[in-house]
Amino acid sequence: MHQLFSWAARGVLGVALSLNLFAAEGRADNALDEYLKKPDAHFNWKRTESKKLEGAEVVHLELLSQVWREQFWSHDIQIVRPTTVRHSDICLLFITGSGDGARYIEMLKTITDASGAMAAVLADVPNQPLYDGKNEDALIAYTFEQFARTRDKSWPVLFPMVKSAVKAMDAIQQHTEKAHQQKVTKFVVTGASKRGWTTWLTGATDPRVVAIAPMVFDMLNFKAQTDWAQAMYGRQSEQIADYTELNLVERMNSPELKELRSWVDPYEYAKSYTMPKLILIGTNDRYWVVDSLRHYWNDLPQPKWIFQTPNAGHDLDGGREAIPTLAAWYQMIADGEQPPSVQWQIKDGPEGAQMTLIFSQKPEEVRAWTAKSTDRDLRDDKWESAKLPNLAEQMTIDVPKPEQGYVAYLGEAVFKTKRGHRYKLSTEARVTPREAPSRPNSSGPSTGSK
């Protein structure tokens, strides 16, 4: 089991990869772009050590990515390079938090074994703790509040987080050319939670990113998402208390926070995401409402895929199912193999819901997953599955309306790549009946208690 969080054919795919070279140029620069383009003479890196694994080499780089608000940002990079490299021009970059990244080498080895291409982990994004011991959401929320108070565009810590990824790509390119006389021109970027957020923003702003696989950041379209949580829970999730305690959610439509959202909400860059996208999320994630995808999925351009792991929560169950899917998907991206499309149509009426699944190729297995809730807060409810018979390129899931309460549902399909790697894709999760529960509004956090 891979521990993800301890504190990611030519033809249509080829066109998507080419189009992304121009995606970041198709809109006017904003404050994030300006920060990324600002020269920083402090950038440097050095190779410190290397070691041999069975079928691979691991190289450790130390990186100084930038100076942000008079603070030096340093990072560790672990690069896993397979002994036999099938694709020398592409590298997967996994962005993670505190530590030196060594704990992810086994995971990267799984990915390089499948793909025949390099994979690297960038650690310490963000550099933390900062500002009286603040970490993670507390740090991000603090910097948002500082921007709202001062209108100083240098404050949002997402800016140096993205620049850390940009400079890591620079370092990997320079090291690979120096050590192996090979040019890395393409990156597949992934990361979880706040690093999933960073993944979205890096993909929107750097043309070297030819595909993204953001993990457990199901929050695009901030205003719609927080409004939806308020309607579904009667309050915001306790997991975003760092933001609600500073009244950032309540002030989201203020001029200063509208401006901030235009820089840090990935939804604002939706048209730029022409590259292949694999969204890796889990049901029972305490941060988000289970059907949060409804607020941005249809606005993302193709090609795009989802794997929503049932019962996995915010840590994706350690990546037990998500990492094999990521490895297979990266192999397909590197090989130019077109992943199958998974589409769905939903009819929701007084008797319940019907989801029609449409595949571009017949899957090896299809399951219908459902979870029941008395109050539509499904974060503590167990998902159960039923295997569907008679596999075909079009299948139907019927979800009867419950006598009381709500039923969440999604479809899951199993495929294999041309190289034989097994992986899973899914639909978004939806809930029937569609009507929101009747709840009194509350400004306190939702704990998900039944």
XYZ file of C-alpha atoms in Angstrom:
450
model
C 0.000 0.000 0.000
C 1.303 3.414 -0.901
C 1.030 6.068 1.787
C -0.019 9.146 -0.132
C -0.516 11.579 2.712
C 1.600 11.493 5.821
C 1.807 15.040 7.506
C -0.749 11.436 -8.029
C -3.104 7.319 -29.173
C -2.256 9.645 -30.937
C -5.250 11.418 -32.479
C -7.413 13.168 -29.907
C -4.806 12.789 -27.172
C -2.029 14.056 -29.416
C -4.099 17.074 -30.401
C -4.836 17.804 -26.737
C -1.140 17.671 -25.889
C -0.364 20.065 -28.728
C -3.166 22.460 -27.883
C -1.905 22.816 -24.333
C 1.312 24.370 -25.567
C -0.785 27.459 -26.234
C -3.267 27.198 -23.347
C -1.392 29.459 -20.955
C -0.998 32.041 -23.717
C -4.709 32.241 -24.501
C -5.605 34.628 -21.659
C -4.254 37.839 -20.197
C -1.595 37.588 -17.500
C -2.813 37.974 -13.932
C -1.015 38.370 -10.611
C -0.098 34.676 -10.482
C 1.457 34.798 -13.958
C 3.349 37.945 -13.031
C 4.745 36.283 -9.912
C 5.828 33.202 -11.869
C 7.546 35.283 -14.549
C 9.365 37.518 -12.090
C 13.094 36.628 -12.194
C 14.619 35.264 -9.003
C 18.411 35.052 -8.981
C 18.331 32.798 -5.917
C 17.119 29.759 -7.915
C 19.656 26.947 -7.851
C 19.903 23.209 -7.375
C 22.546 20.572 -6.732
C 22.723 16.802 -6.971
C 23.591 15.333 -3.577
C 23.392 11.563 -3.954
C 22.140 8.670 -6.051
C 21.382 5.020 -5.404
C 20.456 1.962 -7.409
C 17.171 0.111 -7.102
C 16.156 -3.007 -8.973
C 15.447 -1.678 -12.455
C 15.900 1.996 -11.588
C 18.153 4.725 -10.242
C 17.127 7.297 -7.631
C 18.766 10.720 -7.699
C 18.362 13.279 -4.907
C 18.446 16.996 -5.742
C 18.385 19.901 -3.312
C 16.468 22.855 -4.738
C 16.237 26.506 -3.771
C 13.161 27.573 -5.695
C 12.828 31.249 -4.713
C 12.759 33.870 -2.033
C 9.187 34.719 -1.060
C 8.583 37.630 1.277
C 12.212 37.505 2.478
C 12.013 33.751 3.159
C 14.158 31.239 1.289
C 12.164 28.271 -0.019
C 14.166 25.041 -0.158
C 13.018 21.618 -1.294
C 14.126 18.046 -1.870
C 13.529 16.341 -5.206
C 13.750 12.568 -5.638
C 13.959 11.454 -9.278
C 13.319 7.809 -10.169
C 14.691 6.906 -13.592
C 14.030 3.407 -14.964
C 17.042 1.466 -16.202
C 15.302 1.057 -19.554
C 13.802 4.393 -20.523
C 11.164 4.140 -23.241
C 10.265 7.832 -23.091
C 13.094 10.217 -22.212
C 11.155 13.413 -23.000
C 8.498 13.168 -20.277
C 8.486 13.126 -16.463
C 5.740 12.812 -13.861
C 6.071 15.372 -11.061
C 4.375 14.486 -7.774
C 4.090 17.507 -5.463
C 3.967 16.768 -1.762
C 4.318 18.448 1.614
C 6.844 18.269 4.434
C 9.793 15.881 4.381
C 12.432 14.883 1.856
C 10.111 12.856 -0.400
C 11.953 9.568 0.216
C 8.796 7.878 1.495
C 7.316 8.163 -2.007
C 10.121 6.369 -3.850
C 8.250 3.035 -3.780
C 5.196 4.733 -5.267
C 7.300 6.404 -7.961
C 8.912 3.047 -8.757
C 5.443 1.593 -9.381
C 4.769 4.458 -11.776
C 8.089 4.187 -13.634
C 7.789 0.398 -13.931
C 4.431 0.837 -15.658
C 5.368 3.766 -17.874
C 9.013 3.340 -18.805
C 9.407 7.049 -18.080
C 10.843 9.126 -15.254
C 8.890 10.192 -12.194
C 9.926 12.641 -9.491
C 8.631 13.898 -6.158
C 8.963 17.522 -5.054
C 8.749 17.957 -1.268
C 8.114 20.870 1.087
C 5.297 22.596 -0.784
C 4.692 24.918 0.911
C 7.736 25.572 3.075
C 6.195 25.509 6.548
C 5.512 26.308 9.326
C 5.492 30.061 8.763
C 4.052 33.066 10.582
C 3.899 31.848 14.172
C 3.763 28.150 13.364
C 1.038 28.121 10.726
C 0.757 25.084 8.443
C -1.406 23.942 5.537
C -4.877 25.557 5.453
C -4.092 27.811 8.407
C -1.137 29.213 6.469
C -3.071 29.611 3.220
C -6.007 31.282 4.971
C -3.672 33.649 6.827
C -2.040 34.788 3.584
C -5.442 35.254 1.961
C -6.506 37.456 4.860
C -3.289 39.453 4.600
C -3.980 40.096 0.923
C -7.580 41.083 1.673
C -6.359 43.521 4.323
C -3.435 45.055 2.395
C -4.164 44.295 -1.309
C -0.484 43.360 -1.581
C -0.405 40.861 -4.459
C 2.655 39.078 -3.118
C 0.755 37.600 -0.165
C -1.156 34.516 -1.439
C 1.046 31.536 -0.557
C -0.375 29.595 -3.506
C 1.877 31.750 -5.693
C 5.184 30.429 -4.295
C 3.670 26.952 -4.089
C 3.104 26.994 -7.844
C 6.515 28.547 -8.454
C 8.065 25.696 -6.464
C 6.647 23.266 -9.035
C 7.772 25.458 -11.928
C 11.327 25.624 -10.592
C 11.344 21.890 -9.883
C 10.587 21.314 -13.559
C 13.477 23.629 -14.443
C 15.818 21.661 -12.179
C 14.708 18.278 -13.533
C 15.215 19.476 -17.100
C 18.669 20.854 -16.364
C 19.771 17.780 -14.414
C 18.539 15.321 -17.057
C 20.258 17.165 -19.872
C 23.493 17.417 -17.879
C 23.508 13.817 -16.619
C 22.002 11.986 -19.591
C 22.173 14.412 -22.523
C 18.399 14.080 -22.898
C 15.779 16.812 -23.020
C 12.655 16.573 -20.884
C 10.045 18.741 -22.603
C 6.796 17.437 -21.089
C 5.524 17.022 -17.543
C 2.541 15.248 -16.028
C 1.835 16.984 -12.711
C 0.020 15.505 -9.738
C -0.355 16.126 -6.012
C -2.925 15.816 -3.254
C -5.085 18.250 -1.295
C -3.278 21.609 -1.186
C -0.824 20.099 -3.675
C -3.808 19.090 -5.802
C -4.775 22.760 -5.754
C -1.188 23.552 -6.773
C -1.438 20.969 -9.561
C -4.456 22.713 -11.085
C -2.770 26.119 -11.016
C 0.525 24.781 -12.380
C -1.307 23.159 -15.275
C -3.044 26.434 -16.071
C 0.137 28.497 -16.150
C 3.053 26.413 -17.479
C 3.015 25.154 -21.104
C 5.370 22.269 -20.288
C 2.510 20.578 -18.424
C 0.893 18.193 -20.920
C -1.395 16.397 -18.436
C -2.540 16.794 -14.832
C -3.860 14.386 -12.210
C -5.025 16.503 -9.245
C -5.946 14.496 -6.157
C -8.545 15.244 -3.492
C -9.114 18.880 -4.357
C -12.813 18.789 -5.249
C -13.329 22.520 -4.811
C -13.212 24.227 -8.209
C -15.719 27.090 -8.402
C -15.286 28.262 -4.813
C -18.443 30.343 -4.459
C -20.732 27.661 -5.878
C -19.057 25.015 -3.707
C -19.413 26.906 -0.445
C -23.013 27.825 -1.289
C -23.681 24.141 -2.012
C -22.141 23.033 1.282
C -24.275 25.587 3.113
C -27.398 24.230 1.424
C -26.526 20.554 1.949
C -25.047 20.704 5.467
C -26.613 23.896 6.790
C -23.066 25.123 7.440
C -19.528 24.739 6.104
C -17.364 21.683 6.680
C -15.277 21.705 9.837
C -12.288 20.972 7.620
C -12.267 24.522 6.259
C -12.525 26.157 9.689
C -9.262 28.025 9.046
C -11.111 29.969 6.342
C -14.483 30.348 8.048
C -12.902 31.599 11.281
C -11.440 34.507 9.301
C -14.819 35.093 7.632
C -13.244 34.456 4.230
C -16.221 32.391 3.043
C -18.747 34.973 4.174
C -16.765 37.740 2.419
C -16.206 35.801 -0.783
C -18.078 38.342 -2.915
C -16.146 41.327 -1.559
C -14.049 43.123 -4.215
C -10.756 41.981 -2.722
C -11.764 38.321 -2.464
C -13.309 38.319 -5.930
C -9.942 39.496 -7.197
C -8.147 36.823 -5.180
C -10.469 34.116 -6.497
C -9.663 35.172 -10.058
C -6.060 34.153 -9.348
C -6.342 31.080 -7.110
C -9.645 29.379 -7.995
C -8.734 26.849 -10.719
C -12.258 27.234 -12.117
C -11.222 30.681 -13.371
C -8.771 28.921 -15.718
C -11.250 26.284 -16.958
C -10.763 27.055 -20.652
C -6.995 26.611 -20.269
C -7.317 22.971 -19.217
C -7.144 21.519 -22.725
C -4.598 18.913 -21.616
C -5.660 15.407 -20.475
C -6.979 15.502 -16.904
C -7.467 12.662 -14.438
C -9.341 13.754 -11.309
C -8.628 11.452 -8.367
C -10.983 11.931 -5.433
C -12.567 9.820 -2.717
C -16.065 9.523 -1.383
C -16.413 10.262 2.334
C -13.942 13.141 2.018
C -14.756 15.390 4.948
C -13.717 18.523 3.061
C -16.291 18.371 0.262
C -19.908 17.525 -0.495
C -20.022 14.159 -2.262
C -21.404 15.603 -5.513
C -19.124 18.649 -5.701
C -18.050 17.754 -9.254
C -21.423 18.979 -10.486
C -20.159 22.561 -10.106
C -17.259 22.283 -12.548
C -17.094 18.986 -14.441
C -19.180 20.100 -17.417
C -17.128 23.295 -17.772
C -13.821 21.456 -18.188
C -12.802 20.754 -21.789
C -12.142 17.220 -22.982
C -10.175 15.015 -22.585
C -10.997 14.287 -18.942
C -11.511 11.326 -16.659
C -12.486 10.663 -13.026
C -11.725 7.959 -10.545
C -13.692 8.510 -7.354
C -12.578 5.812 -4.923
C -15.479 4.586 -2.756
C -14.992 4.691 1.025
C -11.523 6.185 0.586
C -11.851 9.592 2.235
C -9.342 12.424 1.938
C -6.277 10.140 1.997
C -7.624 7.951 -0.845
C -7.170 4.924 1.410
C -3.422 5.386 1.085
C -3.701 5.307 -2.708
C -4.370 1.554 -2.782
C -6.551 1.861 -5.889
C -5.743 5.392 -7.042
C -1.999 4.840 -7.597
C -2.391 1.873 -9.990
C -4.859 3.993 -11.953
C -2.429 6.924 -11.990
C 0.426 4.635 -13.092
C -1.613 3.148 -15.932
C -2.838 6.569 -17.033
C 0.705 7.969 -17.069
C 1.796 4.958 -19.136
C -0.934 5.752 -21.666
C 0.012 9.436 -21.767
C 3.687 8.561 -22.310
C 2.900 5.931 -24.959
C 0.358 8.098 -26.770
C -2.359 5.517 -26.054
C -5.871 6.945 -25.965
C -7.638 6.076 -22.689
C -11.259 5.014 -23.148
C -13.906 7.661 -22.707
C -16.410 7.230 -19.884
C -19.566 9.284 -20.236
C -22.913 9.208 -18.489
C -26.426 10.540 -18.703
C -28.651 10.999 -15.658
C -32.422 11.020 -15.393
C -33.751 11.860 -11.949
C -37.483 11.755 -11.302
C -40.030 11.066 -8.576
C -39.294 7.313 -8.608
C -35.539 7.664 -8.371
C -32.582 8.025 -10.706
C -31.246 6.252 -13.760
C -27.633 6.605 -14.883
C -26.716 5.450 -18.387
C -23.018 4.634 -18.778
C -21.430 5.038 -22.211
C -17.935 3.640 -22.866
C -15.801 3.975 -25.984
C -14.651 0.385 -25.403
C -16.169 -2.494 -23.474
C -14.808 -2.575 -19.915
C -13.642 -5.693 -18.111
C -15.916 -5.073 -15.140
C -18.576 -2.538 -14.126
C -19.920 -1.881 -10.648
C -22.701 0.295 -9.317
C -21.777 1.885 -5.993
C -24.385 3.326 -3.614
C -24.515 4.816 -0.120
C -27.560 5.737 1.954
C -28.000 8.686 4.293
C -30.850 9.991 6.400
C -29.726 13.630 6.072
C -27.676 13.869 2.817
C -24.406 14.291 4.706
C -22.784 11.125 3.350
C -19.328 11.554 4.843
C -19.855 8.849 7.482
C -21.915 6.458 5.356
C -20.544 3.247 3.853
C -20.626 2.672 0.110
C -21.586 -0.786 -1.162
C -21.290 -2.174 -4.670
C -23.072 -4.528 -7.022
C -21.364 -6.042 -10.046
C -23.300 -5.456 -13.254
C -23.819 -8.410 -15.625
C -23.781 -8.418 -19.437
C -20.856 -6.086 -20.087
C -21.377 -3.717 -23.009
C -20.362 -0.290 -24.265
C -23.646 1.104 -22.892
C -25.079 0.048 -19.545
C -27.694 1.334 -17.124
C -27.758 1.761 -13.352
C -31.200 2.134 -11.747
C -31.359 3.781 -8.319
C -34.830 3.592 -6.725
C -35.874 6.513 -4.560
C -35.487 5.517 -0.899
C -38.510 5.470 1.385
C -36.725 8.060 3.467
C -33.465 9.933 3.217
C -31.076 9.923 0.278
C -29.030 7.588 -1.899
C -25.704 8.569 -3.471
C -24.562 6.595 -6.501
C -21.782 6.313 -9.055
C -20.602 3.912 -11.741
C -17.134 2.345 -11.807
C -15.437 0.522 -14.693
C -12.264 -1.556 -14.903
C -10.021 -1.425 -17.978
C -6.553 -2.585 -19.019
C -3.979 -0.646 -21.001
C -2.417 -2.137 -24.126
C 0.541 -3.076 -21.919
C -1.759 -4.966 -19.554
C -1.935 -2.532 -16.631
C -5.273 -2.660 -14.824
C -6.960 0.586 -13.764
C -10.323 2.016 -12.783
C -12.365 4.975 -13.986
C -15.698 6.196 -12.687
C -18.540 8.606 -13.152
C -19.165 11.516 -10.856
C -21.229 10.809 -7.748
C -24.815 12.051 -7.648
C -27.591 11.932 -5.056
C -31.299 11.142 -5.314
C -33.710 12.731 -4.557
C -32.321 15.974 -5.919
C -34.005 18.234 -3.359
C -31.844 19.722 -0.638
C -32.700 18.799 2.953
C -34.588 21.296 5.041
C -32.010 22.678 7.456
C -31.667 25.802 9.556
C -28.679 27.870 8.441
C -25.773 27.864 10.851
C -22.481 29.685 10.858
C -20.769 26.890 12.781
C -18.772 24.087 11.190
C -20.346 20.832 10.052
C -18.835 17.804 11.747
C -20.770 15.260 9.746
C -22.443 13.753 12.809
C -25.651 11.840 12.202
